[in-house]
PDB file of C-alpha atoms in Angstrom:
ATOM      1  CA  MET A  10      79.064 107.055 105.684  1.00  0.00           C
ATOM      2  CA  PRO A  11      82.663 107.917 106.945  1.00  0.00           C
ATOM      3  CA  THR A  12      85.633 106.637 104.826  1.00  0.00           C
ATOM      4  CA  ALA A  13      85.964 102.345 104.676  1.00  0.00           C
ATOM      5  CA  ILE A  14      89.146 101.200 106.298  1.00  0.00           C
ATOM      6  CA  ALA A  15      90.190  97.793 104.954  1.00  0.00           C
ATOM      7  CA  VAL A  16      92.622  95.438 105.968  1.00  0.00           C
ATOM      8  CA  THR A  17      94.321  91.971 104.331  1.00  0.00           C
ATOM      9  CA  SER A  18      92.824  89.490 106.616  1.00  0.00           C
ATOM     10  CA  SER A  19      90.030  89.369 109.340  1.00  0.00           C
ATOM     11  CA  ASP A  20      91.816  88.365 112.029  1.00  0.00           C
ATOM     12  CA  LEU A  21      93.318  91.844 111.874  1.00  0.00           C
ATOM     13  CA  VAL A  22      90.184  93.211 112.540  1.00  0.00           C
ATOM     14  CA  LEU A  23      90.242  94.044 116.355  1.00  0.00           C
ATOM     15  CA  PRO A  24      86.841  94.697 118.608  1.00  0.00           C
ATOM     16  CA  PRO A  25      85.814  98.314 118.438  1.00  0.00           C
ATOM     17  CA  HIS A  26      86.073 100.191 121.340  1.00  0.00           C
ATOM     18  CA  ASP A  27      82.530 101.202 121.762  1.00  0.00           C
ATOM     19  CA  ARG A  28      79.785 101.459 119.394  1.00  0.00           C
ATOM     20  CA  GLN A  29      81.028 104.011 117.059  1.00  0.00           C
ATOM     21  CA  THR A  30      83.943 102.743 115.956  1.00  0.00           C
ATOM     22  CA  PRO A  31      82.624 100.984 112.375  1.00  0.00           C
ATOM     23  CA  PRO A  32      84.269  97.658 111.459  1.00  0.00           C
ATOM     24  CA  ALA A  33      86.959  97.735 109.130  1.00  0.00           C
ATOM     25  CA  VAL A  34      86.857  95.060 106.064  1.00  0.00           C
ATOM     26  CA  VAL A  35      88.971  92.485 104.426  1.00  0.00           C
ATOM     27  CA  GLN A  36      90.621  93.335 100.746  1.00  0.00           C
ATOM     28  CA  PRO A  37      91.315  91.480  98.634  1.00  0.00           C
ATOM     29  CA  GLN A  38      89.365  88.726  98.760  1.00  0.00           C
ATOM     30  CA  GLU A  39      89.487  85.009  97.415  1.00  0.00           C
ATOM     31  CA  THR A  40      89.135  85.678  94.204  1.00  0.00           C
ATOM     32  CA  LEU A  41      89.149  88.650  92.035  1.00  0.00           C
ATOM     33  CA  GLU A  42      85.906  88.855  91.209  1.00  0.00           C
ATOM     34  CA  SER A  43      84.581  88.951  94.557  1.00  0.00           C
ATOM     35  CA  SER A  44      87.302  91.777  95.066  1.00  0.00           C
ATOM     36  CA  LEU A  45      86.037  93.642  92.305  1.00  0.00           C
ATOM     37  CA  LEU A  46      82.844  93.625  93.372  1.00  0.00           C
ATOM     38  CA  GLY A  47      83.468  94.077  97.253  1.00  0.00           C
ATOM     39  CA  MET A  48      85.502  96.987  96.674  1.00  0.00           C
ATOM     40  CA  HIS A  49      82.747  98.789  94.009  1.00  0.00           C
ATOM     41  CA  ALA A  50      80.502  98.610  96.819  1.00  0.00           C
ATOM     42  CA  LEU A  51      83.060  99.605  99.342  1.00  0.00           C
ATOM     43  CA  ILE A  52      83.393 103.174  96.893  1.00  0.00           C
ATOM     44  CA  GLU A  53      79.334 103.227  96.208  1.00  0.00           C
ATOM     45  CA  GLN A  54      78.649 103.388  99.744  1.00  0.00           C
ATOM     46  CA  HIS A  55      81.323 105.114 101.402  1.00  0.00           C
ATOM     47  CA  GLY A  56      83.339 107.242  99.360  1.00  0.00           C
ATOM     48  CA  TYR A  57      86.732 106.617  99.269  1.00  0.00           C
ATOM     49  CA  VAL A  58      88.109 103.125 100.666  1.00  0.00           C
ATOM     50  CA  ILE A  59      91.912 103.158 102.960  1.00  0.00           C
ATOM     51  CA  ALA A  60      93.408  99.787 102.576  1.00  0.00           C
ATOM     52  CA  LEU A  61      96.835  98.292 104.346  1.00  0.00           C
ATOM     53  CA  HIS A  62      98.533  96.040 103.488  1.00  0.00           C
ATOM     54  CA  PRO A  63     102.477  95.106 104.200  1.00  0.00           C
ATOM     55  CA  ARG A  64     104.839  97.024 102.555  1.00  0.00           C
ATOM     56  CA  ALA A  65     107.672  94.561 102.522  1.00  0.00           C
ATOM     57  CA  GLY A  66     105.657  92.119 100.665  1.00  0.00           C
ATOM     58  CA  THR A  67     108.741  89.970 101.406  1.00  0.00           C
ATOM     59  CA  THR A  68     106.647  86.101 100.966  1.00  0.00           C
ATOM     60  CA  PRO A  69     104.549  84.686  98.323  1.00  0.00           C
ATOM     61  CA  GLU A  70     101.818  85.642 100.193  1.00  0.00           C
ATOM     62  CA  GLU A  71     101.875  89.437 101.295  1.00  0.00           C
ATOM     63  CA  ARG A  72     103.526  89.458  97.351  1.00  0.00           C
ATOM     64  CA  ALA A  73     100.342  87.872  95.653  1.00  0.00           C
ATOM     65  CA  VAL A  74      98.081  90.350  98.130  1.00  0.00           C
ATOM     66  CA  THR A  75      99.377  93.085  97.189  1.00  0.00           C
ATOM     67  CA  ARG A  76      99.319  92.546  93.350  1.00  0.00           C
ATOM     68  CA  ARG A  77      95.757  91.955  93.243  1.00  0.00           C
ATOM     69  CA  LEU A  78      94.940  95.291  95.014  1.00  0.00           C
ATOM     70  CA  HIS A  79      96.863  97.117  92.338  1.00  0.00           C
ATOM     71  CA  THR A  80      94.976  95.213  89.798  1.00  0.00           C
ATOM     72  CA  VAL A  81      91.866  96.068  91.475  1.00  0.00           C
ATOM     73  CA  ARG A  82      92.085  99.843  91.328  1.00  0.00           C
ATOM     74  CA  SER A  83      93.392  99.266  88.272  1.00  0.00           C
ATOM     75  CA  VAL A  84      90.453  97.864  87.200  1.00  0.00           C
ATOM     76  CA  LEU A  85      88.267  99.904  88.482  1.00  0.00           C
ATOM     77  CA  GLU A  86      90.034 102.813  87.596  1.00  0.00           C
ATOM     78  CA  SER A  87      89.343 104.542  90.724  1.00  0.00           C
ATOM     79  CA  ASP A  88      91.008 107.253  92.638  1.00  0.00           C
ATOM     80  CA  ARG A  89      88.910 107.318  95.574  1.00  0.00           C
ATOM     81  CA  ILE A  90      91.204 104.084  96.835  1.00  0.00           C
ATOM     82  CA  ALA A  91      94.026 104.593  98.968  1.00  0.00           C
ATOM     83  CA  LEU A  92      97.214 101.475  98.758  1.00  0.00           C
ATOM     84  CA  LEU A  93      99.236 101.554 101.577  1.00  0.00           C
ATOM     85  CA  GLY A  94     101.627  99.941 102.378  1.00  0.00           C
ATOM     86  CA  VAL A  95     103.102  99.639 106.181  1.00  0.00           C
ATOM     87  CA  ASP A  96     105.950  98.409 107.632  1.00  0.00           C
ATOM     88  CA  LEU A  97     104.286  97.012 111.086  1.00  0.00           C
ATOM     89  CA  PRO A  98     103.918  93.760 112.271  1.00  0.00           C
ATOM     90  CA  PRO A  99     100.655  91.978 112.116  1.00  0.00           C
ATOM     91  CA  LEU A 100      99.318  93.239 115.667  1.00  0.00           C
ATOM     92  CA  GLY A 101     100.758  96.384 115.005  1.00  0.00           C
ATOM     93  CA  THR A 102      99.033  96.785 111.718  1.00  0.00           C
ATOM     94  CA  ALA A 103      95.008  96.102 113.584  1.00  0.00           C
ATOM     95  CA  LEU A 104      96.519  98.170 116.226  1.00  0.00           C
ATOM     96  CA  LEU A 105      96.897 101.070 113.373  1.00  0.00           C
ATOM     97  CA  ALA A 106      93.529 100.186 111.543  1.00  0.00           C
ATOM     98  CA  GLN A 107      91.694 100.010 114.843  1.00  0.00           C
ATOM     99  CA  GLN A 108      93.118 103.994 114.852  1.00  0.00           C
ATOM    100  CA  LEU A 109      92.025 104.830 110.809  1.00  0.00           C
ATOM    101  CA  ARG A 110      88.130 103.135 111.765  1.00  0.00           C
ATOM    102  CA  GLN A 111      88.239 105.597 115.390  1.00  0.00           C
ATOM    103  CA  LEU A 112      89.195 108.558 113.158  1.00  0.00           C
ATOM    104  CA  SER A 113      87.148 108.129 110.658  1.00  0.00           C
ATOM    105  CA  MET A 114      83.959 108.939 112.181  1.00  0.00           C
ATOM    106  CA  CYS A 115      85.921 112.404 113.039  1.00  0.00           C
ATOM    107  CA  ASP A 116      85.504 115.116 110.582  1.00  0.00           C
ATOM    108  CA  PHE A 117      88.778 114.246 108.784  1.00  0.00           C
ATOM    109  CA  SER A 118      88.455 114.364 105.064  1.00  0.00           C
ATOM    110  CA  PRO A 119      89.649 111.310 103.630  1.00  0.00           C
ATOM    111  CA  GLY A 120      92.806 112.483 102.272  1.00  0.00           C
ATOM    112  CA  VAL A 121      93.851 113.738 106.111  1.00  0.00           C
ATOM    113  CA  LEU A 122      92.711 110.329 106.794  1.00  0.00           C
ATOM    114  CA  ALA A 123      95.058 108.620 104.490  1.00  0.00           C
ATOM    115  CA  SER A 124      97.993 110.655 105.118  1.00  0.00           C
ATOM    116  CA  SER A 125      97.555 110.100 108.548  1.00  0.00           C
ATOM    117  CA  VAL A 126      98.764 106.469 108.572  1.00  0.00           C
ATOM    118  CA  ARG A 127     102.448 107.458 108.782  1.00  0.00           C
ATOM    119  CA  LEU A 128     102.276 109.680 111.710  1.00  0.00           C
ATOM    120  CA  LEU A 129     100.306 107.288 113.438  1.00  0.00           C
ATOM    121  CA  ALA A 130     102.641 104.681 112.545  1.00  0.00           C
ATOM    122  CA  HIS A 131     105.097 106.522 114.627  1.00  0.00           C
ATOM    123  CA  TYR A 132     103.286 106.359 117.622  1.00  0.00           C
ATOM    124  CA  ILE A 133     103.265 102.571 117.834  1.00  0.00           C
ATOM    125  CA  TYR A 134     105.475 100.296 119.720  1.00  0.00           C
ATOM    126  CA  ALA A 135     105.035  97.074 118.084  1.00  0.00           C
ATOM    127  CA  GLY A 136     107.243  93.814 119.068  1.00  0.00           C
ATOM    128  CA  ALA A 137     107.417  90.318 120.808  1.00  0.00           C
ATOM    129  CA  LEU A 138     108.765  88.268 122.627  1.00  0.00           C
ATOM    130  CA  LEU A 139     110.574  85.165 120.967  1.00  0.00           C
ATOM    131  CA  GLY A 140     111.802  81.804 122.034  1.00  0.00           C
ATOM    132  CA  SER A 141     114.682  82.460 118.371  1.00  0.00           C
ATOM    133  CA  VAL A 142     115.856  84.968 116.802  1.00  0.00           C
ATOM    134  CA  ALA A 143     117.601  82.042 113.974  1.00  0.00           C
ATOM    135  CA  LYS A 144     114.700  82.889 111.407  1.00  0.00           C
ATOM    136  CA  LEU A 145     114.126  86.556 112.456  1.00  0.00           C
ATOM    137  CA  ASP A 146     114.864  88.744 108.868  1.00  0.00           C
ATOM    138  CA  ARG A 147     112.290  91.432 109.387  1.00  0.00           C
ATOM    139  CA  VAL A 148     114.328  93.291 112.309  1.00  0.00           C
ATOM    140  CA  PRO A 149     118.350  93.648 111.995  1.00  0.00           C
ATOM    141  CA  VAL A 150     119.814  90.705 114.263  1.00  0.00           C
ATOM    142  CA  THR A 151     123.248  90.534 115.134  1.00  0.00           C
ATOM    143  CA  LEU A 152     125.234  87.444 114.127  1.00  0.00           C
ATOM    144  CA  LYS A 153     126.095  87.176 118.112  1.00  0.00           C
ATOM    145  CA  SER A 154     122.488  86.748 118.680  1.00  0.00           C
ATOM    146  CA  HIS A 155     121.982  84.288 116.280  1.00  0.00           C
ATOM    147  CA  ALA A 156     124.321  82.126 117.800  1.00  0.00           C
ATOM    148  CA  LYS A 157     122.874  82.963 121.509  1.00  0.00           C
ATOM    149  CA  SER A 158     119.184  81.709 120.172  1.00  0.00           C
ATOM    150  CA  TRP A 159     120.681  78.364 119.861  1.00  0.00           C
ATOM    151  CA  VAL A 160     121.370  77.847 123.327  1.00  0.00           C
ATOM    152  CA  PRO A 161     117.764  76.297 125.319  1.00  0.00           C
ATOM    153  CA  GLY A 162     115.951  78.484 126.944  1.00  0.00           C
ATOM    154  CA  ALA A 163     117.228  81.844 125.390  1.00  0.00           C
ATOM    155  CA  GLN A 164     114.232  84.698 125.004  1.00  0.00           C
ATOM    156  CA  PHE A 165     114.680  87.415 123.264  1.00  0.00           C
ATOM    157  CA  ALA A 166     112.646  91.139 123.173  1.00  0.00           C
ATOM    158  CA  VAL A 167     112.442  92.523 120.225  1.00  0.00           C
ATOM    159  CA  LEU A 168     110.759  95.847 118.860  1.00  0.00           C
ATOM    160  CA  ALA A 169     110.356  96.174 114.970  1.00  0.00           C
ATOM    161  CA  GLY A 170     108.872 100.243 115.495  1.00  0.00           C
ATOM    162  CA  PRO A 171     109.248 102.706 115.733  1.00  0.00           C
ATOM    163  CA  ARG A 172     112.741 102.039 116.503  1.00  0.00           C
ATOM    164  CA  PRO A 173     114.144  98.344 115.742  1.00  0.00           C
ATOM    165  CA  GLN A 174     115.637  96.875 119.022  1.00  0.00           C
ATOM    166  CA  LEU A 175     117.065  93.981 120.177  1.00  0.00           C
ATOM    167  CA  VAL A 176     117.528  92.833 123.536  1.00  0.00           C
ATOM    168  CA  ARG A 177     117.768  88.917 125.468  1.00  0.00           C
ATOM    169  CA  LEU A 178     116.329  88.466 128.292  1.00  0.00           C
ATOM    170  CA  GLY A 179     118.345  87.730 131.353  1.00  0.00           C
ATOM    171  CA  ALA A 180     119.829  88.975 134.755  1.00  0.00           C
ATOM    172  CA  ALA A 181     122.336  92.301 132.711  1.00  0.00           C
ATOM    173  CA  GLN A 182     119.394  92.768 130.555  1.00  0.00           C
ATOM    174  CA  GLU A 183     119.500  96.590 129.074  1.00  0.00           C
ATOM    175  CA  PRO A 184     115.675  97.908 129.014  1.00  0.00           C
ATOM    176  CA  LEU A 185     113.185  97.835 125.861  1.00  0.00           C
ATOM    177  CA  ALA A 186     112.493 101.612 124.271  1.00  0.00           C
ATOM    178  CA  GLY A 187     108.869 102.441 125.388  1.00  0.00           C
ATOM    179  CA  PRO A 188     106.602 104.962 124.446  1.00  0.00           C
ATOM    180  CA  GLU A 189     106.549 108.285 126.339  1.00  0.00           C
ATOM    181  CA  PHE A 190     103.174 108.520 126.610  1.00  0.00           C
ATOM    182  CA  GLY A 191     100.201 106.275 127.972  1.00  0.00           C
ATOM    183  CA  THR A 192      99.177 104.277 126.245  1.00  0.00           C
ATOM    184  CA  ARG A 193      96.889 100.580 125.835  1.00  0.00           C
ATOM    185  CA  LEU A 194      98.739  97.141 125.488  1.00  0.00           C
ATOM    186  CA  LEU A 195      97.334  94.614 123.103  1.00  0.00           C
ATOM    187  CA  VAL A 196      98.791  90.686 123.333  1.00  0.00           C
ATOM    188  CA  ALA A 197      98.542  88.256 121.320  1.00  0.00           C
ATOM    189  CA  GLN A 198      99.935  84.627 122.775  1.00  0.00           C
ATOM    190  CA  GLY A 199     101.585  82.187 119.906  1.00  0.00           C
ATOM    191  CA  PRO A 200     100.499  77.920 120.315  1.00  0.00           C
ATOM    192  CA  GLN A 201     104.022  77.692 122.494  1.00  0.00           C
ATOM    193  CA  PRO A 202     104.557  81.248 124.387  1.00  0.00           C
ATOM    194  CA  PRO A 203     108.064  81.441 125.875  1.00  0.00           C
ATOM    195  CA  SER A 204     106.623  83.113 129.189  1.00  0.00           C
ATOM    196  CA  ASP A 205     104.491  85.813 130.643  1.00  0.00           C
ATOM    197  CA  TRP A 206     106.963  88.339 130.544  1.00  0.00           C
ATOM    198  CA  VAL A 207     105.247  90.884 128.472  1.00  0.00           C
ATOM    199  CA  THR A 208     102.142  91.005 130.889  1.00  0.00           C
ATOM    200  CA  VAL A 209     104.373  91.069 134.456  1.00  0.00           C
ATOM    201  CA  THR A 210     107.214  92.926 133.482  1.00  0.00           C
ATOM    202  CA  LEU A 211     106.947  94.776 130.256  1.00  0.00           C
ATOM    203  CA  ALA A 212     103.374  96.460 131.162  1.00  0.00           C
ATOM    204  CA  PRO A 213     104.609  97.602 134.450  1.00  0.00           C
ATOM    205  CA  ALA A 214     108.175  99.027 132.918  1.00  0.00           C
ATOM    206  CA  TRP A 215     105.902 100.813 130.229  1.00  0.00           C
ATOM    207  CA  GLN A 216     103.568 101.938 132.750  1.00  0.00           C
ATOM    208  CA  VAL A 217     100.566 101.211 130.522  1.00  0.00           C
ATOM    209  CA  GLN A 218      97.138 102.774 131.144  1.00  0.00           C
ATOM    210  CA  ALA A 219      95.264  98.816 129.943  1.00  0.00           C
ATOM    211  CA  VAL A 220      96.318  95.665 129.231  1.00  0.00           C
ATOM    212  CA  ALA A 221      93.837  93.853 126.419  1.00  0.00           C
ATOM    213  CA  THR A 222      94.741  89.830 125.461  1.00  0.00           C
ATOM    214  CA  VAL A 223      93.506  89.529 121.550  1.00  0.00           C
ATOM    215  CA  PRO A 224      93.678  86.241 119.526  1.00  0.00           C
ATOM    216  CA  LEU A 225      97.270  85.473 117.293  1.00  0.00           C
ATOM    217  CA  PRO A 226      96.509  87.028 113.989  1.00  0.00           C
ATOM    218  CA  GLU A 227      97.172  84.293 111.409  1.00  0.00           C
ATOM    219  CA  GLY A 228     100.581  85.900 109.790  1.00  0.00           C
ATOM    220  CA  SER A 229     102.160  86.558 112.943  1.00  0.00           C
ATOM    221  CA  THR A 230     104.557  83.217 113.377  1.00  0.00           C
ATOM    222  CA  ARG A 231     105.432  84.056 109.839  1.00  0.00           C
ATOM    223  CA  TRP A 232     106.208  87.415 110.210  1.00  0.00           C
ATOM    224  CA  TRP A 233     108.355  86.700 113.164  1.00  0.00           C
ATOM    225  CA  GLY A 234     109.712  83.269 112.034  1.00  0.00           C
ATOM    226  CA  THR A 235     108.806  81.158 114.854  1.00  0.00           C
ATOM    227  CA  GLY A 236     105.751  79.589 116.701  1.00  0.00           C
ATOM    228  CA  LYS A 237     107.021  80.721 120.106  1.00  0.00           C
ATOM    229  CA  LEU A 238     106.568  83.937 120.744  1.00  0.00           C
ATOM    230  CA  VAL A 239     103.906  86.763 122.521  1.00  0.00           C
ATOM    231  CA  GLU A 240     103.465  89.591 119.959  1.00  0.00           C
ATOM    232  CA  PHE A 241     102.377  92.912 121.512  1.00  0.00           C
ATOM    233  CA  ALA A 242     101.921  96.330 120.479  1.00  0.00           C
ATOM    234  CA  ALA A 243     100.947  99.553 122.218  1.00  0.00           C
ATOM    235  CA  GLY A 244      99.582 102.749 121.271  1.00  0.00           C
ATOM    236  CA  LEU A 245      97.239 105.974 121.496  1.00  0.00           C
ATOM    237  CA  SER A 246      93.684 104.303 122.442  1.00  0.00           C
ATOM    238  CA  ASP A 247      91.669 107.515 123.294  1.00  0.00           C
ATOM    239  CA  VAL A 248      90.297 108.865 119.815  1.00  0.00           C
ATOM    240  CA  SER A 249      90.348 112.494 121.777  1.00  0.00           C
ATOM    241  CA  VAL A 250      94.117 112.390 121.939  1.00  0.00           C
ATOM    242  CA  LEU A 251      94.047 110.629 118.615  1.00  0.00           C
ATOM    243  CA  TYR A 252      92.425 113.341 116.881  1.00  0.00           C
ATOM    244  CA  GLN A 253      94.171 116.362 118.430  1.00  0.00           C
ATOM    245  CA  LEU A 254      97.741 114.241 117.209  1.00  0.00           C
ATOM    246  CA  VAL A 255      95.824 114.141 113.662  1.00  0.00           C
ATOM    247  CA  SER A 256      94.909 118.002 113.657  1.00  0.00           C
ATOM    248  CA  SER A 257      97.474 119.774 115.289  1.00  0.00           C
ATOM    249  CA  VAL A 258      99.352 119.033 111.530  1.00  0.00           C
ATOM    250  CA  ARG A 259      99.625 121.606 109.089  1.00  0.00           C
ATOM    251  CA  ARG A 260      97.073 120.596 106.424  1.00  0.00           C
ATOM    252  CA  GLU A 261      97.770 120.954 102.733  1.00  0.00           C
ATOM    253  CA  THR A 262      96.269 120.726  99.219  1.00  0.00           C
ATOM    254  CA  CYS A 263      97.734 118.022  96.506  1.00  0.00           C
ATOM    255  CA  HIS A 264      98.718 119.764  93.517  1.00  0.00           C
ATOM    256  CA  TRP A 265      98.213 116.640  91.701  1.00  0.00           C
ATOM    257  CA  CYS A 266      94.419 115.436  92.922  1.00  0.00           C
ATOM    258  CA  GLY A 267      93.465 117.699  95.075  1.00  0.00           C
ATOM    259  CA  LEU A 268      92.547 115.774  98.285  1.00  0.00           C
ATOM    260  CA  GLU A 269      93.825 117.071 101.564  1.00  0.00           C
ATOM    261  CA  LEU A 270      96.888 115.927 102.983  1.00  0.00           C
ATOM    262  CA  ILE A 271      99.271 116.533 106.306  1.00  0.00           C
ATOM    263  CA  GLY A 272     103.001 115.396 105.937  1.00  0.00           C
ATOM    264  CA  ASP A 273     105.139 114.972 102.454  1.00  0.00           C
ATOM    265  CA  ARG A 274     103.301 112.689 100.143  1.00  0.00           C
ATOM    266  CA  CYS A 275      99.585 112.201  99.441  1.00  0.00           C
ATOM    267  CA  GLY A 276      97.891 109.048 100.630  1.00  0.00           C
ATOM    268  CA  PHE A 277      95.435 108.525  97.723  1.00  0.00           C
ATOM    269  CA  CYS A 278      97.559 109.212  94.282  1.00  0.00           C
ATOM    270  CA  ALA A 279     101.030 109.494  96.498  1.00  0.00           C
ATOM    271  CA  ALA A 280     102.354 112.325  94.675  1.00  0.00           C
ATOM    272  CA  PRO A 281     104.616 114.438  96.833  1.00  0.00           C
ATOM    273  CA  LEU A 282     104.066 117.542  98.144  1.00  0.00           C
ATOM    274  CA  ARG A 283     104.864 120.098  96.189  1.00  0.00           C
ATOM    275  CA  GLU A 284     107.902 123.020  96.828  1.00  0.00           C
ATOM    276  CA  PRO A 285     106.694 126.528  97.306  1.00  0.00           C
ATOM    277  CA  GLU A 286     108.038 128.148  94.830  1.00  0.00           C
ATOM    278  CA  PRO A 287     111.257 130.650  95.690  1.00  0.00           C
ATOM    279  CA  ALA A 288     110.514 134.306  96.413  1.00  0.00           C
ATOM    280  CA  PRO A 289     111.529 136.037  92.885  1.00  0.00           C
ATOM    281  CA  PRO A 290     114.959 138.446  93.803  1.00  0.00           C
ATOM    282  CA  VAL A 291     114.587 141.953  95.629  1.00  0.00           C
ATOM    283  CA  ARG A 292     116.628 144.110  92.892  1.00  0.00           C
ATOM    284  CA  ALA A 293     117.774 146.913  94.739  1.00  0.00           C
ATOM    285  CA  LEU A 294     117.031 150.323  93.188  1.00  0.00           C
ATOM    286  CA  PRO A 295     119.591 153.066  91.889  1.00  0.00           C
ATOM    287  CA  ARG A 296     120.758 155.521  94.675  1.00  0.00           C
ATOM    288  CA  GLY A 297     118.984 158.352  94.328  1.00  0.00           C
ATOM    289  CA  ALA A 298     115.782 156.452  92.706  1.00  0.00           C
ATOM    290  CA  THR A 299     112.532 156.181  95.220  1.00  0.00           C
TER     291      THR A 299
END
């Protein structure tokens, strides 16, 4: 069975691209008991579990979710649960989970799959079109932008990752930095969408290969600080390209738990990659010696 991929909410489970892509599971569940039973069943069935959760934990809801996940792993005393915090907004996290679900069907070991999260997140362009940035605290916002957000009709295009950027839409707007590779764009509209700028202007500018409309995750309005938004996330969708990206990185063995990893940190035990031992100094032979 493939490694199980878990997310913290059912609205972060995107529809699969094909019948082969396994679904994601939701962890933690409503109670600690149900979370323990559910996680134990996942380990028994899949062997390993990779659970994505918000890294920042800036709201009480996020902190409670993270605490319960760590409690579950501690009570089960399992080294087969990877708890990985991500800085992406909700729709970007959903896209990342979908990519992991696709790659879980490939021949990657659980360790490689878990440590690929940081790599994959770097190639996800996640942002939103906002009607106000007055309550936005996840992306750096200048005092000038805060002041402009009170102007009636003001709209802002915000990129949370891979590099934060904020521009005010208007006649002299600067372009929103986009990917330099082919992507599929996910679009989720809030209850009060500011406009159709994402599909009409941004998608052609980014030269996306396809556009898909999905429901807005429940946590998006809280993450972005407003209900007047259109959230978007662009990323790789072809599993062969994703496979090539991950497999091109050199694999190492974790010195602590023994799992494979890519990058500089194990996804399961969080142990950093051990620095190679320096070569012993070469001692010169005395003159005339052989």
